[in-house]
Amino acid sequence: MNNEDLFKKIISHSKEYGFIFPSSEIYDGLSAVYDYGQLGSELKNNIRSYWWKSMVQMHGNIVGIDSAIFMHPQIWKASGHVDAFNDPLIDNKDSKKRYRADVLIEDYMAKIEDKINKEVDKAAKRFGDSFDAKMFKETNPRVLENQQKIDYARNRMVETLEANDLAGVKSLIEELGIVCPVSGSRNWTDVRQFNLMFSTQMGSVAEGADVIYLRPETAQGIFVNFLNVLKSGRMKIPFGIAQTGKAFRNEIVARQFIFRMREFEQMEMQFFVRPGEEMQWFEYWKEQRQKWHLSLGIPNSKYRFHDHDKLAHYANAATDIEFDFPFGFKELEGIHSRTDFDLMAHQKLSGKKLQYFDPETNENYVPYVVETSIGLDRMFLAVLSHAYCEEELEDGSTRTVLRISPVLAPIKVAILPLIKKDGFPEKAKEIMNELKMEFNCQYDEKDAIGRRYRRQDAIGTPYCVTVDMQTLEDNTVTIRERDSMKQERVSIEKLSTIINKNLKNMMYRP
Ligand code: ATP
């Protein structure tokens, strides 16, 4: 199955099984907005609580907050979002399609990178075991020429964007011969800046009312509560403040399902450190966040770090954790060393001192910040795209299985009476009533047992507990594991311990 087909299947599977629905579907939908269904909301909750547990509850020096979506408009002035939260956009006059200028250039570079990779793959096949990819890339003239094209495009893009030289960005697009993917033409408008914040008015009358923004990130809610948490929590540096919640961006090009939405959810943590120690914490969080991702059973090869070419106005180091989505490697999480930019800016505009007194050095200072910021919906898509699998079984039949980490699975245990009579359902419900205190369970008595297993596989349920004749005799059941499909007979009273132990063994440990 190629990646395009895989992506289509994931989207339709999500809808068919109640993970994700297009928003307002009976009114023909609303672009780039999605709703989570009955299983999707469970999976989303589980990702959110796993992140919260890992970041807040497993670190003694990190606490969590929940700030409001509406905030004082000055906050977005201080943070730079009013003046600089812009995307450079460009329209193709023939297709009337709108693009982010930087994304067009990045796609151009990705295409050349693909060419290089194909060249390397071909050579690897030709030379066999003795092939040295690094040396090949450093010496092959075609690869070198393509690499030069990429370097040139990247350097010019960074130069022009950093200088806010929009005419320069347009010239670069023309110079590189970039065509509109829809019309194939080079008939471009000028590049313009487009602010991504949604705004509304506070108060019942629009005239004279204050413009209020829907927060485009959750981070600022943390910065403006820095003093409150510092004092009320008696925090000592280094310490972190985390929060999860909705963010809104009027994305120019919203596409790729839940990858880029206009309303989405973020999970962010700001870690406050002594100035000068930020690089060491930047490295620490890179390592920890990678460990967290790997704890979910997704292989390392699906991830890569991408250091930023163009640093945001607030950062002195930044990297993205990219994930191999069905449409290629794309940003899943950002780790940024934000310096003291945000606290300083709020200190200046609010006139309130946002400082920390360090008892070890006897100094007052504005702390530096290292941030980890991940999109909950993007993580959802990463989990789903890795999990989806159509498998051929030994007996020649196929099954669709979601290999979601048991820690995240929407339903942990399915309870299945082998037949619908003779006291089997009663016994099964008795087991369910106990287990549901700890795990999200589903009871299913309809259809043959094989079909019920398939239904659970398709929604990623890691454990199926089956009640059969022997259960009524000796209080044992079979427990079937989703991926291996192996069944084991165990006593009912051990079920909770077995499942809990398995889940605990998989969890992230800092
Ligand atoms: P991109 O370059 O893809 O627009 P970004 O660099 O602007 O993303 P950040 O501002 O660093 O993103 O936001 C942190 C995280 O929030 C991202 O890594 C991503 O997972 C998530 N995110 C950002 N924008 C969106 C969106 N429109 N839809 C879904 N998730 C998003």
Coordinates of C-alpha atoms and ligand atoms in Angstrom, one line a residue:
M1 CA 0.0 0.0 0.0
N2 CA 1.5 3.4 -0.9
N3 CA 1.4 6.2 1.5
E4 CA -1.3 8.1 -0.2
D5 CA -3.6 5.1 0.0
L6 CA -2.6 4.5 3.6
F7 CA -3.5 8.1 4.5
K8 CA -6.9 7.8 2.8
K9 CA -7.6 4.5 4.6
I10 CA -6.7 6.1 8.0
I11 CA -9.1 9.0 7.3
S12 CA -12.0 6.7 6.4
H13 CA -11.2 4.2 9.2
S14 CA -11.2 7.2 11.7
K15 CA -14.7 8.1 10.5
E16 CA -16.1 4.6 10.3
Y17 CA -15.1 3.7 13.8
G18 CA -16.0 6.9 15.5
F19 CA -12.5 8.5 16.0
I20 CA -12.8 11.6 13.9
F21 CA -15.6 13.3 12.1
P22 CA -15.5 16.4 9.8
S23 CA -17.0 19.3 11.8
S24 CA -20.6 20.4 11.0
E25 CA -20.9 17.6 8.4
I26 CA -24.6 17.9 7.9
Y27 CA -24.0 21.5 6.8
D28 CA -21.2 20.4 4.4
G29 CA -18.4 20.8 6.9
L30 CA -16.2 23.7 8.1
S31 CA -12.8 23.8 6.5
A32 CA -9.9 22.5 8.7
V33 CA -12.1 21.9 11.8
Y34 CA -12.7 18.4 13.1
D35 CA -14.7 16.7 15.8
Y36 CA -13.6 13.7 17.8
G37 CA -16.0 10.9 18.1
Q38 CA -16.7 8.4 20.8
L39 CA -13.4 6.5 20.5
G40 CA -11.4 9.5 19.3
S41 CA -12.2 11.5 22.4
E42 CA -11.1 8.5 24.6
L43 CA -7.8 8.3 22.7
K44 CA -7.3 12.0 22.8
N45 CA -8.0 12.1 26.5
N46 CA -5.5 9.2 27.0
I47 CA -2.8 11.0 25.1
R48 CA -3.4 14.2 27.0
S49 CA -3.3 12.4 30.4
Y50 CA -0.3 10.4 29.5
W51 CA 1.5 13.6 28.6
W52 CA 0.3 15.2 31.8
K53 CA 1.3 12.3 34.0
S54 CA 4.8 12.1 32.3
M55 CA 5.5 15.8 32.4
V56 CA 3.8 17.0 35.6
Q57 CA 3.2 14.1 37.9
M58 CA 6.5 12.3 37.2
H59 CA 8.6 15.4 37.6
G60 CA 8.7 16.7 41.1
N61 CA 9.6 20.2 39.9
I62 CA 6.9 20.7 37.3
V63 CA 3.3 21.8 38.1
G64 CA 0.3 22.3 35.8
I65 CA -2.2 25.1 35.3
D66 CA -5.2 25.7 33.2
S67 CA -5.4 29.3 32.1
A68 CA -8.3 30.9 30.1
I69 CA -8.4 31.1 26.4
F70 CA -9.4 34.8 26.5
M71 CA -6.5 37.0 27.8
H72 CA -5.8 40.7 28.0
P73 CA -5.0 41.9 24.5
Q74 CA -1.8 43.5 25.7
I75 CA -0.4 40.0 26.2
W76 CA -0.3 39.4 22.5
K77 CA 1.3 42.8 21.9
A78 CA 4.1 41.9 24.4
S79 CA 4.6 38.4 23.0
G80 CA 5.0 39.8 19.5
H81 CA 2.0 38.0 18.1
V82 CA 0.2 41.2 17.1
D83 CA 3.2 42.5 15.1
A84 CA 5.0 39.3 14.1
F85 CA 2.8 36.3 14.1
N86 CA 2.5 36.3 10.4
D87 CA 2.9 33.9 7.6
P88 CA 4.1 35.1 4.2
L89 CA 1.4 34.2 1.8
I90 CA 1.3 34.1 -2.0
D91 CA -1.5 33.4 -4.4
N92 CA -1.4 31.8 -7.8
K93 CA -3.4 33.9 -10.2
D94 CA -4.5 31.0 -12.4
S95 CA -5.6 28.5 -9.8
K96 CA -6.6 31.1 -7.3
K97 CA -5.0 28.9 -4.7
R98 CA -3.2 30.4 -1.7
Y99 CA 0.1 29.1 -0.4
R100 CA 2.6 29.9 2.4
A101 CA 5.6 31.2 0.5
D102 CA 8.1 29.4 2.8
V103 CA 6.2 26.1 2.5
L104 CA 6.4 26.3 -1.3
I105 CA 10.2 26.8 -1.0
E106 CA 10.5 24.0 1.6
D107 CA 8.5 21.7 -0.7
Y108 CA 10.9 22.5 -3.5
M109 CA 13.9 21.6 -1.3
A110 CA 12.1 18.3 -0.2
K111 CA 11.7 17.3 -3.9
I112 CA 15.4 17.8 -4.5
E113 CA 16.2 15.9 -1.3
D114 CA 14.0 13.0 -2.7
K115 CA 16.1 13.0 -5.8
I116 CA 19.3 12.7 -3.7
N117 CA 17.9 9.9 -1.7
K118 CA 16.9 8.0 -4.9
E119 CA 20.4 8.5 -6.2
V120 CA 21.8 7.1 -3.0
D121 CA 19.4 4.1 -2.9
K122 CA 20.3 3.2 -6.5
A123 CA 24.0 3.4 -5.8
A124 CA 23.6 1.3 -2.6
K125 CA 22.0 -1.4 -4.7
R126 CA 24.8 -1.3 -7.2
F127 CA 27.6 -1.4 -4.8
G128 CA 26.1 -3.8 -2.2
D129 CA 27.7 -4.2 1.3
S130 CA 30.8 -2.1 0.5
F131 CA 28.7 1.0 -0.1
D132 CA 29.6 4.1 1.9
A133 CA 26.6 6.4 1.7
K134 CA 28.5 9.3 3.4
M135 CA 31.4 9.2 1.0
F136 CA 29.0 8.8 -2.0
K137 CA 27.1 12.0 -0.9
E138 CA 30.3 13.9 -0.5
T139 CA 31.7 13.0 -3.9
N140 CA 29.0 12.1 -6.4
P141 CA 28.7 15.2 -8.8
R142 CA 25.0 14.9 -9.3
V143 CA 24.3 14.7 -5.6
L144 CA 26.7 17.6 -4.9
E145 CA 25.0 19.7 -7.5
N146 CA 21.5 19.0 -6.0
Q147 CA 22.8 19.6 -2.5
Q148 CA 24.1 23.0 -3.7
K149 CA 20.6 23.8 -5.0
I150 CA 19.1 23.0 -1.6
D151 CA 21.7 25.0 0.3
Y152 CA 21.2 28.0 -2.0
A153 CA 17.4 27.9 -1.6
R154 CA 17.6 27.5 2.1
N155 CA 20.1 30.3 2.6
R156 CA 18.2 32.7 0.4
M157 CA 14.9 31.9 2.1
V158 CA 16.3 32.5 5.6
E159 CA 18.0 35.7 4.5
T160 CA 14.9 37.2 2.9
L161 CA 12.5 36.0 5.6
E162 CA 14.7 37.3 8.4
A163 CA 15.0 40.7 6.6
N164 CA 11.2 40.7 6.1
D165 CA 12.1 41.2 2.4
L166 CA 8.8 40.0 0.8
A167 CA 9.8 41.1 -2.7
G168 CA 13.0 39.0 -2.2
V169 CA 10.9 36.0 -1.3
K170 CA 8.8 36.3 -4.4
S171 CA 12.0 36.7 -6.6
L172 CA 13.3 33.6 -5.0
I173 CA 10.2 31.6 -5.9
E174 CA 10.4 32.9 -9.5
E175 CA 14.2 32.2 -9.7
L176 CA 13.7 28.6 -8.5
G177 CA 11.0 28.1 -11.1
I178 CA 8.5 27.0 -8.5
V179 CA 5.1 26.3 -10.1
C180 CA 1.7 26.1 -8.6
P181 CA 1.0 22.4 -7.8
V182 CA -2.6 22.9 -9.0
S183 CA -2.4 25.0 -12.2
G184 CA 1.3 24.3 -13.0
S185 CA 1.8 28.0 -13.7
R186 CA 4.3 30.6 -12.4
N187 CA 1.7 33.4 -12.4
W188 CA 2.2 34.5 -8.8
T189 CA 0.9 37.5 -6.9
D190 CA 3.2 39.5 -4.6
V191 CA 4.0 38.0 -1.2
R192 CA 2.0 39.5 1.7
Q193 CA 2.1 39.0 5.4
F194 CA -1.0 37.5 7.0
N195 CA -1.7 37.6 10.7
L196 CA -2.8 34.2 12.0
M197 CA -4.7 35.3 15.1
F198 CA -8.5 35.1 15.3
S199 CA -10.1 38.1 17.0
T200 CA -13.5 38.9 18.5
Q201 CA -15.0 41.6 20.7
M202 CA -15.5 41.5 24.4
G203 CA -18.8 42.9 25.7
S204 CA -22.2 42.9 24.0
V205 CA -21.7 46.0 21.8
A206 CA -19.1 45.8 19.1
E207 CA -18.5 49.5 18.8
G208 CA -15.9 50.7 21.3
A209 CA -15.5 47.2 22.7
D210 CA -12.0 45.8 23.1
V211 CA -10.6 43.5 20.5
I212 CA -9.9 40.1 22.1
Y213 CA -7.8 37.4 20.5
L214 CA -8.4 33.7 20.7
R215 CA -5.0 32.5 22.0
P216 CA -2.8 31.2 19.2
E217 CA -0.7 29.2 21.8
T218 CA -1.0 28.2 25.4
A219 CA 2.5 29.3 26.4
Q220 CA 1.5 32.9 27.2
G221 CA -1.0 31.8 29.8
I222 CA 2.0 30.3 31.6
F223 CA 4.2 33.3 31.4
V224 CA 1.6 35.7 32.7
N225 CA 1.0 33.3 35.7
F226 CA 4.7 32.9 36.4
L227 CA 4.6 35.1 39.5
N228 CA 1.4 33.5 40.9
V229 CA 2.8 30.0 40.5
L230 CA 6.2 31.0 41.8
K231 CA 4.8 32.4 45.0
S232 CA 1.9 30.2 45.7
G233 CA 3.9 27.0 44.8
R234 CA 7.1 28.1 46.6
M235 CA 8.9 27.0 43.4
K236 CA 12.7 26.8 43.2
I237 CA 14.6 27.1 39.9
P238 CA 14.8 25.0 37.8
F239 CA 11.1 24.4 37.6
G240 CA 8.4 24.0 35.0
I241 CA 4.8 25.0 34.4
A242 CA 2.8 22.9 32.0
Q243 CA -0.6 23.3 30.5
T244 CA -2.8 21.7 27.8
G245 CA -5.6 23.4 26.0
K246 CA -7.1 24.8 22.8
A247 CA -5.3 27.2 20.5
F248 CA -6.6 28.9 17.4
R249 CA -4.8 29.9 14.2
N250 CA -6.2 31.2 11.0
E251 CA -4.0 29.0 8.9
I252 CA -3.6 30.0 5.3
V253 CA -3.3 26.5 4.0
A254 CA -5.1 24.1 6.2
R255 CA -4.8 20.6 4.9
Q256 CA -3.6 17.1 5.7
F257 CA -6.6 16.2 7.9
I258 CA -5.9 16.9 11.6
F259 CA -2.3 17.9 10.9
R260 CA -3.0 21.5 10.4
M261 CA -6.3 22.8 11.8
R262 CA -7.7 26.2 12.7
E263 CA -8.8 25.0 16.1
F264 CA -6.4 22.6 17.8
E265 CA -5.0 21.6 21.1
Q266 CA -1.5 22.1 22.5
M267 CA 0.4 20.5 25.3
E268 CA 3.2 22.9 26.4
M269 CA 5.7 23.0 29.2
Q270 CA 7.8 26.1 30.0
F271 CA 10.9 25.2 32.1
F272 CA 12.4 28.2 34.0
V273 CA 16.2 28.0 34.4
R274 CA 19.2 30.1 35.5
P275 CA 20.5 32.3 32.6
G276 CA 23.4 30.6 31.0
E277 CA 22.2 27.1 31.9
E278 CA 19.6 27.0 29.1
M279 CA 21.6 25.0 26.6
Q280 CA 22.1 22.1 29.1
W281 CA 18.4 22.0 29.8
F282 CA 17.6 22.3 26.1
E283 CA 19.6 19.1 25.5
Y284 CA 18.0 17.5 28.6
W285 CA 14.5 18.1 27.2
K286 CA 15.4 16.9 23.7
E287 CA 16.5 13.6 25.2
Q288 CA 13.5 13.3 27.6
R289 CA 10.9 14.1 24.9
Q290 CA 12.5 11.5 22.6
K291 CA 12.3 9.0 25.4
W292 CA 8.6 9.8 25.9
H293 CA 7.8 9.2 22.2
L294 CA 9.7 6.0 22.1
S295 CA 7.9 4.7 25.2
L296 CA 4.8 4.5 23.1
G297 CA 6.3 1.7 21.0
I298 CA 6.8 3.8 17.9
P299 CA 10.3 3.0 16.5
N300 CA 13.1 5.6 16.4
S301 CA 13.2 5.4 12.6
K302 CA 9.8 7.2 12.5
Y303 CA 11.3 10.3 14.3
R304 CA 14.0 12.7 13.4
F305 CA 15.3 16.0 14.9
H306 CA 15.3 19.0 12.6
D307 CA 17.2 22.1 13.9
H308 CA 15.7 25.4 12.8
D309 CA 17.3 27.3 10.0
K310 CA 15.4 30.5 10.8
L311 CA 15.1 31.1 14.6
A312 CA 11.9 32.7 15.8
H313 CA 12.3 36.2 17.3
Y314 CA 12.3 34.8 20.8
A315 CA 14.6 31.8 20.5
N316 CA 18.4 31.2 20.7
A317 CA 18.1 27.5 19.9
A318 CA 15.2 25.5 18.5
T319 CA 14.6 22.0 17.1
D320 CA 11.6 20.2 15.9
I321 CA 10.9 16.6 16.5
E322 CA 9.6 15.5 13.1
F323 CA 7.4 12.4 12.6
D324 CA 7.2 10.3 9.5
F325 CA 3.6 11.0 8.7
P326 CA 2.0 9.3 5.6
F327 CA 2.8 12.6 3.7
G328 CA 6.5 12.6 4.8
F329 CA 8.5 13.9 7.8
K330 CA 6.8 16.9 9.4
E331 CA 6.9 18.8 12.6
L332 CA 5.2 17.1 15.5
E333 CA 6.8 18.9 18.5
G334 CA 9.0 21.9 19.0
I335 CA 11.7 22.3 21.6
H336 CA 12.7 25.9 22.0
S337 CA 15.2 27.8 24.1
R338 CA 13.1 31.0 24.4
T339 CA 15.7 33.0 26.5
D340 CA 14.1 35.6 28.8
F341 CA 12.2 37.1 25.8
D342 CA 8.7 36.5 27.0
L343 CA 9.1 37.4 30.7
M344 CA 11.1 40.5 29.8
A345 CA 8.5 41.6 27.3
H346 CA 5.7 41.1 29.9
Q347 CA 7.7 42.8 32.6
K348 CA 8.2 45.8 30.4
L349 CA 4.7 46.2 29.1
S350 CA 2.9 45.4 32.4
G351 CA 5.3 47.2 34.6
K352 CA 5.4 44.3 37.1
K353 CA 8.7 42.7 38.1
L354 CA 8.8 39.1 36.8
Q355 CA 11.9 38.1 38.6
Y356 CA 13.2 35.2 40.7
F357 CA 15.4 35.6 43.8
D358 CA 18.0 32.8 43.7
P359 CA 18.9 31.9 47.2
E360 CA 22.1 30.1 46.0
T361 CA 23.5 33.1 44.2
N362 CA 21.8 35.8 46.2
E363 CA 20.7 37.4 42.9
N364 CA 17.4 38.6 41.4
Y365 CA 17.0 37.7 37.7
V366 CA 14.5 37.1 35.0
P367 CA 14.8 33.3 34.3
Y368 CA 15.5 31.8 30.9
V369 CA 13.0 29.4 29.5
V370 CA 13.2 26.1 27.6
E371 CA 9.9 25.1 26.1
T372 CA 8.5 21.8 24.9
S373 CA 5.4 22.2 22.8
I374 CA 3.5 19.5 21.1
G375 CA 0.2 19.5 19.2
L376 CA -2.2 17.0 20.8
D377 CA -4.0 16.5 17.4
R378 CA -0.7 15.9 15.6
M379 CA 0.3 13.4 18.2
F380 CA -3.1 11.7 17.7
L381 CA -2.4 11.5 13.9
A382 CA 1.1 10.2 14.6
V383 CA -0.2 7.5 16.8
L384 CA -3.0 6.5 14.4
S385 CA -0.7 6.5 11.3
H386 CA 1.8 4.3 13.0
A387 CA -0.9 2.0 14.4
Y388 CA -2.9 1.4 11.3
C389 CA -2.1 -2.0 9.8
E390 CA -3.7 -4.5 7.4
E391 CA -2.3 -7.8 8.3
E392 CA -2.4 -11.1 6.5
L393 CA -2.9 -14.0 8.9
E394 CA -1.6 -17.6 8.6
D395 CA -5.0 -18.9 7.6
G396 CA -5.0 -16.6 4.6
S397 CA -7.6 -14.1 6.0
T398 CA -6.8 -10.5 6.7
R399 CA -7.4 -8.2 9.7
T400 CA -7.2 -4.5 10.2
V401 CA -5.5 -3.8 13.5
L402 CA -4.6 -0.6 15.3
R403 CA -1.4 -1.3 17.1
I404 CA -1.9 1.6 19.5
S405 CA 0.2 1.4 22.7
P406 CA -2.0 -0.2 25.3
V407 CA -1.3 2.8 27.5
L408 CA -3.2 5.0 25.0
A409 CA -5.8 2.5 23.7
P410 CA -9.3 4.0 23.9
I411 CA -10.8 0.7 25.2
K412 CA -8.4 -1.4 27.3
V413 CA -10.4 -4.5 27.8
A414 CA -13.2 -6.1 25.9
I415 CA -15.3 -8.6 27.8
L416 CA -16.8 -11.3 25.6
P417 CA -19.1 -14.1 26.6
L418 CA -18.5 -17.0 24.2
I419 CA -22.3 -17.5 23.8
K420 CA -25.3 -15.4 24.7
K421 CA -27.0 -17.8 27.1
D422 CA -26.4 -20.4 29.9
G423 CA -25.2 -17.8 32.4
F424 CA -22.2 -16.6 30.2
P425 CA -23.5 -13.0 29.8
E426 CA -24.2 -12.7 33.6
K427 CA -20.7 -13.9 34.4
A428 CA -19.1 -11.6 31.8
K429 CA -21.0 -8.6 33.2
E430 CA -19.9 -9.5 36.7
I431 CA -16.2 -9.4 35.5
M432 CA -16.9 -6.1 33.6
N433 CA -18.4 -4.5 36.7
E434 CA -15.1 -5.1 38.6
L435 CA -12.7 -4.2 35.8
K436 CA -14.5 -1.0 34.7
M437 CA -13.5 0.6 38.0
E438 CA -9.9 0.6 36.7
F439 CA -10.1 0.3 32.9
N440 CA -12.3 1.5 30.1
C441 CA -14.1 -1.7 29.1
Q442 CA -16.5 -2.7 26.4
Y443 CA -19.0 -5.6 26.6
D444 CA -19.8 -7.3 23.3
E445 CA -22.0 -10.5 22.9
K446 CA -23.1 -10.1 19.3
D447 CA -21.8 -12.3 16.4
A448 CA -19.3 -15.1 16.4
I449 CA -16.2 -14.7 18.7
G450 CA -13.9 -14.3 15.7
R451 CA -15.8 -11.3 14.4
R452 CA -15.8 -9.8 17.8
Y453 CA -12.0 -10.1 18.0
R454 CA -11.7 -8.4 14.6
R455 CA -13.9 -5.5 15.8
Q456 CA -11.7 -5.0 18.8
D457 CA -8.5 -5.3 16.7
A458 CA -9.9 -2.5 14.4
I459 CA -10.2 -0.1 17.4
G460 CA -7.0 -1.1 19.0
T461 CA -8.2 -2.9 22.1
P462 CA -5.2 -4.6 23.6
Y463 CA -6.9 -7.2 25.7
C464 CA -10.0 -9.4 25.1
V465 CA -11.3 -11.4 28.0
T466 CA -13.5 -14.3 27.0
V467 CA -15.9 -16.1 29.2
D468 CA -16.4 -19.8 28.3
M469 CA -17.7 -23.0 29.8
Q470 CA -14.6 -23.5 32.0
T471 CA -15.2 -20.0 33.5
L472 CA -18.4 -21.1 35.1
E473 CA -16.6 -24.1 36.5
D474 CA -13.3 -22.7 37.8
N475 CA -13.4 -18.9 37.6
T476 CA -10.8 -18.7 34.9
V477 CA -11.0 -16.8 31.6
T478 CA -8.9 -16.5 28.5
I479 CA -7.1 -13.2 27.9
R480 CA -6.1 -12.5 24.3
E481 CA -3.4 -10.1 23.4
R482 CA -4.1 -8.0 20.3
D483 CA -0.8 -8.0 18.5
S484 CA 0.4 -11.6 19.0
M485 CA -3.3 -12.9 19.2
K486 CA -2.0 -15.3 21.9
Q487 CA -4.5 -16.5 24.5
E488 CA -3.7 -17.4 28.0
R489 CA -6.0 -18.9 30.7
V490 CA -5.8 -16.9 33.9
S491 CA -8.0 -16.7 37.0
I492 CA -10.4 -13.8 37.1
E493 CA -9.0 -12.3 40.2
K494 CA -5.5 -12.0 38.5
L495 CA -6.9 -10.0 35.6
S496 CA -6.4 -6.6 37.1
T497 CA -2.9 -7.3 38.3
I498 CA -1.8 -8.7 34.9
I499 CA -3.2 -5.7 32.9
N500 CA -1.9 -3.1 35.4
K501 CA 1.6 -4.7 35.4
N502 CA 1.7 -4.7 31.6
L503 CA 0.6 -1.1 31.4
K504 CA 3.1 0.1 34.0
N505 CA 6.0 -1.6 32.3
M506 CA 5.4 0.4 29.2
M507 CA 5.3 3.8 30.8
Y508 CA 7.8 6.6 30.4
R509 CA 10.1 7.1 33.3
P510 CA 12.2 10.3 33.4
Ligands
ATP1 P1 4.0 24.8 11.7 O1 5.4 25.1 11.3 O2 3.6 23.3 11.3 O3 3.0 25.8 11.4 P2 4.7 25.9 14.2 O4 6.2 25.8 14.2 O5 4.0 27.2 13.9 O6 4.0 24.7 13.3 P3 4.5 25.9 17.1 O7 4.1 27.3 17.1 O8 5.9 25.6 17.4 O9 4.2 25.3 15.6 O10 3.4 25.1 17.9 C1 3.8 23.9 18.6 C2 3.1 22.7 18.2 O11 1.7 22.9 18.0 C3 3.5 22.2 16.8 O12 4.7 21.4 16.9 C4 2.3 21.4 16.3 O13 2.4 20.1 16.9 C5 1.2 22.1 17.0 N1 0.5 22.9 16.0 C6 0.8 24.2 15.5 N2 0.0 24.6 14.6 C7 -1.0 23.6 14.5 C8 -2.2 23.5 13.7 N3 -2.6 24.5 12.9 N4 -2.9 22.4 13.8 C9 -2.5 21.4 14.6 N5 -1.4 21.5 15.4 C10 -0.7 22.6 15.3

